[in-house]
Coordinates of C-alpha atoms and ligand atoms in Angstrom, one line a residue:
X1 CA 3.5 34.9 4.6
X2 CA 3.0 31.6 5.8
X3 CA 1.0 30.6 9.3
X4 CA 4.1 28.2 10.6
X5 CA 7.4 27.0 9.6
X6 CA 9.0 23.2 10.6
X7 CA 12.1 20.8 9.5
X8 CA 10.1 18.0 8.2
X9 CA 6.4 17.4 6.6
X10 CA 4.7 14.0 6.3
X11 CA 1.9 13.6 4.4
X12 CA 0.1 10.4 5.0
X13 CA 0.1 8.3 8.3
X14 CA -0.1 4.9 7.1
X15 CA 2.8 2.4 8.0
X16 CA 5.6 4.5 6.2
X17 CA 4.6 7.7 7.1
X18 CA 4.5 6.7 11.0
X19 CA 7.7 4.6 10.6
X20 CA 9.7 7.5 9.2
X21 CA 8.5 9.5 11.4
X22 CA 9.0 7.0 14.1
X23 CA 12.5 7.8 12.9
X24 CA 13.1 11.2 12.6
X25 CA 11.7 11.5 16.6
X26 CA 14.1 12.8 19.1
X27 CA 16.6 13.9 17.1
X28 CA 16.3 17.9 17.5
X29 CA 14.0 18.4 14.2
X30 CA 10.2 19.5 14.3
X31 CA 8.2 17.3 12.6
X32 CA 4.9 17.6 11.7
X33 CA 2.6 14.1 10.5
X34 CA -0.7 14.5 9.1
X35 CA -2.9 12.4 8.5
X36 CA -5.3 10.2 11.0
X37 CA -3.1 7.1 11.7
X38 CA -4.0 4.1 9.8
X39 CA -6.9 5.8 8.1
X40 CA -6.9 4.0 4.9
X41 CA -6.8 0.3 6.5
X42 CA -10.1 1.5 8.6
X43 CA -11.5 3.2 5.6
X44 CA -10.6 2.5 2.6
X45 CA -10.5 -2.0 3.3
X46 CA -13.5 -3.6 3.9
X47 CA -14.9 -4.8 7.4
X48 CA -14.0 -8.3 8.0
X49 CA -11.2 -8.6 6.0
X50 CA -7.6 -10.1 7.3
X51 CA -4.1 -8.9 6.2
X52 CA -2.6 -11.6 3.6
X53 CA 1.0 -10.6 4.7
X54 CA 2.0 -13.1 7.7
X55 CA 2.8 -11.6 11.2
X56 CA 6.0 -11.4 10.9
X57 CA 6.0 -9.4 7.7
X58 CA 3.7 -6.5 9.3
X59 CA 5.9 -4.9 11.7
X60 CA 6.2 -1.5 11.3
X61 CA 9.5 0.3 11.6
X62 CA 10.9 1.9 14.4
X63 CA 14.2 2.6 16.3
X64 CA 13.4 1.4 19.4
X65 CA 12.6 -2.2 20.2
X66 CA 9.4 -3.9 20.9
X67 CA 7.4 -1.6 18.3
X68 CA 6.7 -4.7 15.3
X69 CA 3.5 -6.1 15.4
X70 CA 4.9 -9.1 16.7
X71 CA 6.1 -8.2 19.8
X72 CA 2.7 -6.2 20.5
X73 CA 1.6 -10.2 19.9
X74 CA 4.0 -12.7 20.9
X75 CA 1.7 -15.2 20.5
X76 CA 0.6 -14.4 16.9
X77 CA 2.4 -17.3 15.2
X78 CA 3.4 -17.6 11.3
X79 CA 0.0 -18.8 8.9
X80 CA -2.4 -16.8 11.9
X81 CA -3.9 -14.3 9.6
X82 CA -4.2 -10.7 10.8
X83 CA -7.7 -9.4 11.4
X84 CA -7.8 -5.6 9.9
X85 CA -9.1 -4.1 13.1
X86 CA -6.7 -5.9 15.1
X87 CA -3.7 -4.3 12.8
X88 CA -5.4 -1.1 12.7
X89 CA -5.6 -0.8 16.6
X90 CA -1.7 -2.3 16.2
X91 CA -0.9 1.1 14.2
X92 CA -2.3 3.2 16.3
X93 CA -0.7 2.1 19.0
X94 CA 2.6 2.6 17.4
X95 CA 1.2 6.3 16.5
X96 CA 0.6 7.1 20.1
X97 CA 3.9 5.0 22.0
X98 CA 6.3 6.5 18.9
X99 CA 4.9 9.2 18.0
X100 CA 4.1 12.7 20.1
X101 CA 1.2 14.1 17.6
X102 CA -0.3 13.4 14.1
X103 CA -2.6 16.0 13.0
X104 CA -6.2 14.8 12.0
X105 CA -6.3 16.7 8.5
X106 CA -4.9 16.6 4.9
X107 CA -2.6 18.1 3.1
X108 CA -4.6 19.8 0.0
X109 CA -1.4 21.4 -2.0
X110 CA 2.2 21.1 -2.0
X111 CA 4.4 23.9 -3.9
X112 CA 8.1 25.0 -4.7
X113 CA 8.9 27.8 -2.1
X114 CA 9.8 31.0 -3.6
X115 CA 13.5 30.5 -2.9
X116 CA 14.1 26.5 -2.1
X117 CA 11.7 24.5 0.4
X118 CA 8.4 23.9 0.2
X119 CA 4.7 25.7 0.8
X120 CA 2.0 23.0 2.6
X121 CA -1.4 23.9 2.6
X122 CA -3.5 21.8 5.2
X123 CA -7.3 21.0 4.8
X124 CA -7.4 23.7 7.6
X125 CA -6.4 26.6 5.9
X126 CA -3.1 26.7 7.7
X127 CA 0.1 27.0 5.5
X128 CA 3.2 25.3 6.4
X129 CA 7.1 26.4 5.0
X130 CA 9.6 23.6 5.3
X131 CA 12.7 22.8 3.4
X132 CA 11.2 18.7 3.5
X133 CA 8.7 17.5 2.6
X134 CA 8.1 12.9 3.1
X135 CA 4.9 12.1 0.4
X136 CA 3.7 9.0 2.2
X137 CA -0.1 9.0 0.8
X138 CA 0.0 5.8 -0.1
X139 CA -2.0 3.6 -2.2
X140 CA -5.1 5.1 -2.5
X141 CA -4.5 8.1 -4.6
X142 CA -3.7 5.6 -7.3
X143 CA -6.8 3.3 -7.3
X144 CA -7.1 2.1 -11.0
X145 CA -10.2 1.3 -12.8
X146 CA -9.2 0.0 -16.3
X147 CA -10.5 2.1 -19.6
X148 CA -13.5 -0.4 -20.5
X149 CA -14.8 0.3 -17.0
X150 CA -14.3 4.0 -16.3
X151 CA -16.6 6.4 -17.2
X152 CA -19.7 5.0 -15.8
X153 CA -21.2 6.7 -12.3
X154 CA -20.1 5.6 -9.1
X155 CA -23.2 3.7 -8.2
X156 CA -22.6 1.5 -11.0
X157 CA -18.9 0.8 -11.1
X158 CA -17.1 1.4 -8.0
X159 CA -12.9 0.6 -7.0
X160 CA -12.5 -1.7 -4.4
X161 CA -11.4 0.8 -2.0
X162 CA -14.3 2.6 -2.1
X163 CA -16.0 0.4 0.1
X164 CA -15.9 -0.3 3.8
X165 CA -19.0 -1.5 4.4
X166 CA -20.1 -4.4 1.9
X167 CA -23.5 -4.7 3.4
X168 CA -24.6 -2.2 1.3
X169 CA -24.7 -5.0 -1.7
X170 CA -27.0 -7.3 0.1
X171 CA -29.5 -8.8 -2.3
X172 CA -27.4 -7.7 -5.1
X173 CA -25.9 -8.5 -8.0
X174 CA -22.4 -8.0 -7.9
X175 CA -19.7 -8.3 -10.7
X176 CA -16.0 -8.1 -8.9
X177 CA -13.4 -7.6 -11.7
X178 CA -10.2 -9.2 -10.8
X179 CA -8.5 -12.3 -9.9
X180 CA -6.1 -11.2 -7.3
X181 CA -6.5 -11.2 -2.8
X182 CA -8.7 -8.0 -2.7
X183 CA -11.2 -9.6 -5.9
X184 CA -11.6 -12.9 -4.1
X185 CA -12.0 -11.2 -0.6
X186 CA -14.2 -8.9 -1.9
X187 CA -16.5 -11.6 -3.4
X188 CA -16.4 -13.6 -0.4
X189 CA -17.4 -10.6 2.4
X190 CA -19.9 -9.9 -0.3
X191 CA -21.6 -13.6 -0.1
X192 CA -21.4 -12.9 3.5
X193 CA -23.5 -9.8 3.4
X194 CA -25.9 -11.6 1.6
X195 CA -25.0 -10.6 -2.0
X196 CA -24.6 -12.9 -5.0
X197 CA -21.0 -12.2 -6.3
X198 CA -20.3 -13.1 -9.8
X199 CA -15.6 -13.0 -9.7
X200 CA -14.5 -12.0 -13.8
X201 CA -11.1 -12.5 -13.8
X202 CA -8.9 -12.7 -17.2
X203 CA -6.5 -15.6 -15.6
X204 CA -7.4 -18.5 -17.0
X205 CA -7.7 -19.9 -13.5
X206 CA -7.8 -18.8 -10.3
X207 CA -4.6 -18.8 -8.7
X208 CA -3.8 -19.9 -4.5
X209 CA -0.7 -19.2 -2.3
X210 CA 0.0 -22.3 -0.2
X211 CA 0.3 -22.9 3.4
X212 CA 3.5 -21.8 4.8
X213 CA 5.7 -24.3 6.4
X214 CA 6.0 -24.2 10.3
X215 CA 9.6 -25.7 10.2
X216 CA 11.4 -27.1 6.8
X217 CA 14.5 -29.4 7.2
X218 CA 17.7 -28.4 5.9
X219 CA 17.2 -29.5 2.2
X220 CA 13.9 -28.1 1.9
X221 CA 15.5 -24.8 2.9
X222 CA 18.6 -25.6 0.9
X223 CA 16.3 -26.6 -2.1
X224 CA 13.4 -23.9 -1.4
X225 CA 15.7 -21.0 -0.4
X226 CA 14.9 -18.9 2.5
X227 CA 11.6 -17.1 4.0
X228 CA 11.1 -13.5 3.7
X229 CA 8.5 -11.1 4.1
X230 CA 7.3 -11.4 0.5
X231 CA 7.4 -15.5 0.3
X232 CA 9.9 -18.6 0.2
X233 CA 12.8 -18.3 -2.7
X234 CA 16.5 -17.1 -3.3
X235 CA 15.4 -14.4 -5.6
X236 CA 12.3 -13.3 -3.1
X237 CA 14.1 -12.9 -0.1
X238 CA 16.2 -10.6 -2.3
X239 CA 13.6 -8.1 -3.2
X240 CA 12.0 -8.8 0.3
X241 CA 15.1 -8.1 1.9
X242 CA 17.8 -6.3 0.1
X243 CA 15.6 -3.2 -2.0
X244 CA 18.6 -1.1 -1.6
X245 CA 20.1 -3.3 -4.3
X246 CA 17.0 -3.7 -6.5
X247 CA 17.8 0.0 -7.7
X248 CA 20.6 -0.8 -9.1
X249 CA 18.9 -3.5 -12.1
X250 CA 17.9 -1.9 -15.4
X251 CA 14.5 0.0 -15.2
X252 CA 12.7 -3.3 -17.6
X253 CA 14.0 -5.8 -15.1
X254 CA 12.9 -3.5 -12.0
X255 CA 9.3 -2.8 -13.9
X256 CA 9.2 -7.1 -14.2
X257 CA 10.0 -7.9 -10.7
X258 CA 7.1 -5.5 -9.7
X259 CA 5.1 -7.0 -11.8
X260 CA 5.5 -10.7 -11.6
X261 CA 6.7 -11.1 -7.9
X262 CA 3.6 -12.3 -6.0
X263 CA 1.1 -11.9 -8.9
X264 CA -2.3 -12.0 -7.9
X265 CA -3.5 -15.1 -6.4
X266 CA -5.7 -15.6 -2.9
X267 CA -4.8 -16.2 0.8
X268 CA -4.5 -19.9 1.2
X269 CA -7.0 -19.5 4.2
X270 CA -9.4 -17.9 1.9
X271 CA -9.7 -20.9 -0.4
X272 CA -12.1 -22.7 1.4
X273 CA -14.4 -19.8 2.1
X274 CA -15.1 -19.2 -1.6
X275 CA -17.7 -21.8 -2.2
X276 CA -20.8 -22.3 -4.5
X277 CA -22.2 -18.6 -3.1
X278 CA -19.7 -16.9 -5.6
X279 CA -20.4 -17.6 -8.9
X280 CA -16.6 -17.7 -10.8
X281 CA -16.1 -17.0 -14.6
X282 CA -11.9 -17.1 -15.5
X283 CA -10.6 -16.7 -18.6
X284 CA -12.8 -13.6 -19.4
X285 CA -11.7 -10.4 -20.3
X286 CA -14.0 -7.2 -20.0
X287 CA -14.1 -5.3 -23.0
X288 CA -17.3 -2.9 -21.9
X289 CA -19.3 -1.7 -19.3
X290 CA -22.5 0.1 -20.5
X291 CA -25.4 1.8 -18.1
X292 CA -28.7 -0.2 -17.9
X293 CA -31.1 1.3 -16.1
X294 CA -31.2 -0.9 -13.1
X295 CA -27.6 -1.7 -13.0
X296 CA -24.4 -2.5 -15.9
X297 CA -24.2 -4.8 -18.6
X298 CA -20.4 -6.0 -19.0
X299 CA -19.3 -7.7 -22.3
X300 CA -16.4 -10.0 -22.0
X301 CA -14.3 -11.9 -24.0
X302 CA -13.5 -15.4 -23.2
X303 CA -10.3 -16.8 -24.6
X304 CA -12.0 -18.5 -27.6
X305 CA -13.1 -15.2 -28.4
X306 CA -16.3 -15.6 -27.7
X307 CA -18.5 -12.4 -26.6
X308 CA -20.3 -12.9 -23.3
X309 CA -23.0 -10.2 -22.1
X310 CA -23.1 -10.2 -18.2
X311 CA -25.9 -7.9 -16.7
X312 CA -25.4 -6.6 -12.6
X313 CA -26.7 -4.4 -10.3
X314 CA -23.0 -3.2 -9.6
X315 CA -19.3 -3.6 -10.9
X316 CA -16.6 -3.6 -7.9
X317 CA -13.0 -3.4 -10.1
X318 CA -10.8 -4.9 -7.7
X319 CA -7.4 -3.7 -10.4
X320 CA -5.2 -2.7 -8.0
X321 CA -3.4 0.4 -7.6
X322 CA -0.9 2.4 -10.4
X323 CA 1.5 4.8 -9.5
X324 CA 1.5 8.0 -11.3
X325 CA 2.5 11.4 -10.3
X326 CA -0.4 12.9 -12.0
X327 CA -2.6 11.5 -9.7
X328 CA -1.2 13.0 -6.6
X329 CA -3.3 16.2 -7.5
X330 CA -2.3 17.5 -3.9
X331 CA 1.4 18.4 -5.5
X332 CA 0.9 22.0 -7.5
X333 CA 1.1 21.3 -11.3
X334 CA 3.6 23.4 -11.2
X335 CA 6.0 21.3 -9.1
X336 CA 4.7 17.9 -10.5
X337 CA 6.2 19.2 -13.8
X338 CA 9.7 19.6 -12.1
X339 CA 9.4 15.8 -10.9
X340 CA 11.4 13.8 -13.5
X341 CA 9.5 10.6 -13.8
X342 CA 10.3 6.9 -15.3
X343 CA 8.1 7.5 -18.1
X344 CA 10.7 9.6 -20.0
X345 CA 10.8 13.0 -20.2
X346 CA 8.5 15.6 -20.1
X347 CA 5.6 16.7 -23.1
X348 CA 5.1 15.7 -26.1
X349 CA 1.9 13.9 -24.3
X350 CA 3.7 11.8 -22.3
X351 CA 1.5 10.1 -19.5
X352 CA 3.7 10.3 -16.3
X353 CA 4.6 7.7 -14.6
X354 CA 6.3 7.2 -10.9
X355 CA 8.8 9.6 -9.4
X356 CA 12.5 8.9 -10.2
X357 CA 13.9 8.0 -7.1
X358 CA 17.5 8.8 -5.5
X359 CA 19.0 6.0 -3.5
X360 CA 17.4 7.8 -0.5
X361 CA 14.1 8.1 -1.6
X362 CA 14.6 11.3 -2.9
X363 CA 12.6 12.8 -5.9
X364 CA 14.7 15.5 -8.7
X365 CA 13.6 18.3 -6.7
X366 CA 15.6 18.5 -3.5
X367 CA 13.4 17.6 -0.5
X368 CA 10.9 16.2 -1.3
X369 CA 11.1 12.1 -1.1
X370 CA 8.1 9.4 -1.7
X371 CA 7.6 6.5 0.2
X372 CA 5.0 3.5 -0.3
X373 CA 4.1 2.3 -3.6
X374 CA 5.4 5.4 -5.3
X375 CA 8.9 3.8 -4.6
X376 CA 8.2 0.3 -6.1
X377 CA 10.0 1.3 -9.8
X378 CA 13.2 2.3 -8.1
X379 CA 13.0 -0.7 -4.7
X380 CA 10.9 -3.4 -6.1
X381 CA 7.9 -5.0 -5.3
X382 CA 8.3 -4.5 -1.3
X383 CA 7.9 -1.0 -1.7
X384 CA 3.7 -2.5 -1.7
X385 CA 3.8 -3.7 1.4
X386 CA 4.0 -3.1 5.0
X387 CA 7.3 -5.0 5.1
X388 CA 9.1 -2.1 2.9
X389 CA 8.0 0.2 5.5
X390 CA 11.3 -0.1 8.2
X391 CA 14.0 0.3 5.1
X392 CA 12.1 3.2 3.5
X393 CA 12.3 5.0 6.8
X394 CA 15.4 4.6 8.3
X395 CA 16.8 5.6 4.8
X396 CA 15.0 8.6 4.4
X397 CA 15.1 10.0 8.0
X398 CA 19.1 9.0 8.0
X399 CA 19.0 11.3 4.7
X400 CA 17.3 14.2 6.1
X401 CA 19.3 14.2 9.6
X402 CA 22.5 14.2 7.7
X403 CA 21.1 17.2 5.5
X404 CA 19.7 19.2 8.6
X405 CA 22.1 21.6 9.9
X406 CA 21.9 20.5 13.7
X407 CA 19.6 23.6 15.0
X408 CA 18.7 22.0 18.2
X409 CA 20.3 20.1 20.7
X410 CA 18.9 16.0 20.2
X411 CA 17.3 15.0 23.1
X412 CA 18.7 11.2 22.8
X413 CA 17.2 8.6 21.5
X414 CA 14.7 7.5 23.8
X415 CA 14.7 3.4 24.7
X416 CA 10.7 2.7 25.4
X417 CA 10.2 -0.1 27.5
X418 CA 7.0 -2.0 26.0
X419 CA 4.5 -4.3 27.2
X420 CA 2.8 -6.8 25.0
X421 CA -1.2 -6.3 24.1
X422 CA -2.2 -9.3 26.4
X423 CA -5.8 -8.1 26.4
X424 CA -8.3 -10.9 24.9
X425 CA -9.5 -10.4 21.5
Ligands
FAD501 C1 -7.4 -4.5 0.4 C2 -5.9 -4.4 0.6 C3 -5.3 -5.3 1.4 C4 -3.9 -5.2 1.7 N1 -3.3 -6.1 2.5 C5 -2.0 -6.0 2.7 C6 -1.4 -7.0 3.6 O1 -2.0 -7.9 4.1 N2 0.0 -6.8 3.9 C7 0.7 -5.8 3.3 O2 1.9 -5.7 3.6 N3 0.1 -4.9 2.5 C8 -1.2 -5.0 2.2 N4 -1.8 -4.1 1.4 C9 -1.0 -3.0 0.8 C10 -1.0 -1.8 1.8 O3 -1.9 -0.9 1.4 C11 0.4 -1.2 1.9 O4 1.3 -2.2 2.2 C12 0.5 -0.2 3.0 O5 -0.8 0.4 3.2 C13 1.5 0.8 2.6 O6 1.6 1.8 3.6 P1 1.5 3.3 3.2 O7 1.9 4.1 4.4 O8 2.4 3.6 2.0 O9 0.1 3.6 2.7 P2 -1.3 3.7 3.4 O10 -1.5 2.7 4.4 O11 -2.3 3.9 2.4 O12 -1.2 5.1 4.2 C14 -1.2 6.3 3.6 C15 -2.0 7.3 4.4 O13 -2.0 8.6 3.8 C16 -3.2 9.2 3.9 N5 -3.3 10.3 2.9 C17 -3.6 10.2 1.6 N6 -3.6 11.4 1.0 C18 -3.3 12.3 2.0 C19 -3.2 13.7 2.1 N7 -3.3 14.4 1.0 N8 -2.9 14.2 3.3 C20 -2.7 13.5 4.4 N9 -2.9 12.2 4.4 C21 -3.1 11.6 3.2 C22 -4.2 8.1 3.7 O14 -5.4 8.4 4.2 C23 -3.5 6.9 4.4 O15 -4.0 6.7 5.7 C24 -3.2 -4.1 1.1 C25 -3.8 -3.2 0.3 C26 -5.2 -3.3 0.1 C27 -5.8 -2.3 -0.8

């Protein structure tokens, strides 16, 4: 017997989560979001740090107008980076204008209902049956920390998102693995904090995005192709701005896109901040990571294949984030077995990759649909960021309204009327 029964569950109240549920409100169902809003930006990024994506590419999705981040900021013009807390404050607004309640806990286990639905336990103890079930956890279930660096305790190798607070390092010795915006952030909030960073990075050298252009004439558009909310280019502004046809390319192109569409390189407006307090070593790949008492010795490889013993006081892997089913240990074994994946078919060993994906976000067992980076094999590379968030909604909450046998009278959409945040900052 279960404690409550609903339409729709979201787990996860980051930027997709709230935009489909920003969605699916006032249309008749019950839906039920948990998760603290924004809780990974404010606790999983560190202090200090400022969004890469430009203004205009960090709206989150709604139906009604005046929700995006920019027209909470009119003023907040294109190449103004976004401070975290001021985008975390932005998504919490949202969550409390769009949104009537999110739930402050986590969803510990997801199962098949006996019949058809779905069983949600909450960290509370309460169990939840719905026939829907939106897996919006984002990235941080799949924080990756290569082979040659796993294994060692968390005080000496830690993944980039397990810090907030990088004040912790002062004083230290601190090896960040990685080349791309986190890496070179990281190393630069460290320096700040008083640490001595020491960047690794396999790219032969590092790599900067350049400053974009206020205003471009005709032939620099013509020649350029158009802005979008992953960069300037014909071919950008089509995984940027059409994902809906990304799904239809063979898997190996889909896979490439992911992969090489902005590769890792820093924030132009982080270039200058990296100076002679973080030490920079490119073209060096780590091949181990053993315990010292006092701290981890890596061994690296440069590309003449030299071997290069590095000793710190602590390894940050800033590697990014890989999607794989297994990791979201919050779905019962039993159901992530039923999930057909991209990595082929169950057994025989198989590692499992990311969920396959309907063209409404929908995973091979009816109801439950990922949003967020889980998506990014079947939509492309904006499925990463914030700007994926509005077109993951609306398709998913169009899906399940035109699934959901109408059991309560709409109560209209409603048209907020929104002021800007004028408050100084
Ligand atoms: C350091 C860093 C900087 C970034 N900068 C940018 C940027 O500038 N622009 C950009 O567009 N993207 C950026 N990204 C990518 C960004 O993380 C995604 O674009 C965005 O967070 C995707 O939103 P989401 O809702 O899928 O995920 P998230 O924001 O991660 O939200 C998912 C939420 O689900 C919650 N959750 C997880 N498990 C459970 C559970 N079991 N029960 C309930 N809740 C759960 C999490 O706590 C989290 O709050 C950055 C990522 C990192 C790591």
């Amino acid at each position: 017997m279960n404690d409550s029964a609903c339409d729709v569950v979201i787990a996860g109240a980051g930027p997709y989560g709230l935009s489909t549920a920003a969605y699916l409100q006032n249309l008749g169902l019950d839906v039920r979001i948990i998760g603290r809003p924004m809780r990974f930006w404010d606790e999983n990024m560190p202090e200090g740090m400022y969004l890469k994506s430009e203004p205009f590419a960090s709206n989150l999705g709604a139906p009604q107008r005046g929700m995006g981040f920019t027209d909470r900021h009119p003023d907040w013009g294109l190449g103004r980076p976004i401070p975290l807390d001021t985008f975390v404050a932005y998504g919490r607004w949202f969550a409390s204008v769009v949104i009537p309640g999110t739930e402050d806990a986590q969803v510990v286990n997801i199962e098949g209902a006996r019949r058809d639905g779905y069983v949600v336990t909450l960290s509370t103890g309460e169990t939840i049956a719905t026939p829907i079930v939106v897996v919006a956890v984002g990235v941080g279930p799949f924080a990756h920390i290569p082979d040659e660096l796993s294994g060692l305790p968390s005080w000496l190798v830690s993944h980039s998102s397990a810090h907030r607070d990088l004040g912790l390092f002062a004083g230290k010795e601190v090896a960040v693995i990685g080349a791309g915006q986190s890496a070179l952030e990281t190393a630069v909030l460290l320096a700040d904090a008083g640490a001595y960073p020491h960047v690794i990075a396999r790219r032969a050298e590092l790599d900067w995005n350049t400053v974009p252009e206020q205003s471009r004439s005709p032939l620099e558009l013509l020649r350029g192709g158009p802005r979008s909310g992953l960069g300037t280019g014909y071919r950008t502004w089509l995984w940027a701005e059409r994902p809906g046809l990304v799904r239809y390319l063979p898997e190996r192109t889909r896979r490439r896109i992911v992969r090489e569409t902005l590769p890792p390189a820093g924030a132009w407006w982080l270039r200058d901040r990296l100076d002679d307090r973080v030490r920079v070593s490119t073209g060096r790949c780590v091949v181990k990571a053993a315990g010292r008492d006092d701290g981890v010795a890596l061994t690296t490889i440069d590309q003449a294949g030299r071997r290069v013993t590095t000793e710190v006081e602590h390894a940050i892997a800033a590697t990014g984030y890989v999607p794989d089913i297994e990791r979201l240990t919050m779905l019962s074994p039993d159901l992530r077995a039923r999930i057909a994946t991209h990595s082929g078919p169950k057994g025989g060993g198989t590692r499992f990759g990311a969920p396959v994906l309907s063209r409404n976000f929908e995973a091979s067992t009816s109801g439950l649909y990922f949003a967020g980076l889980a998506a990014a094999v079947t939509f492309g590379p904006v499925m990463r960021f914030v700007h994926g968030a509005d077109f993951a909604a609306r398709r998913i909450a169009h899906h399940i309204i035109r699934r959901t046998p109408a059991v309560r009278e709409p109560a209209g959409r409603v048209e907020t009327v929104l002021e800007p945040d004028v408050s100084p900052r």
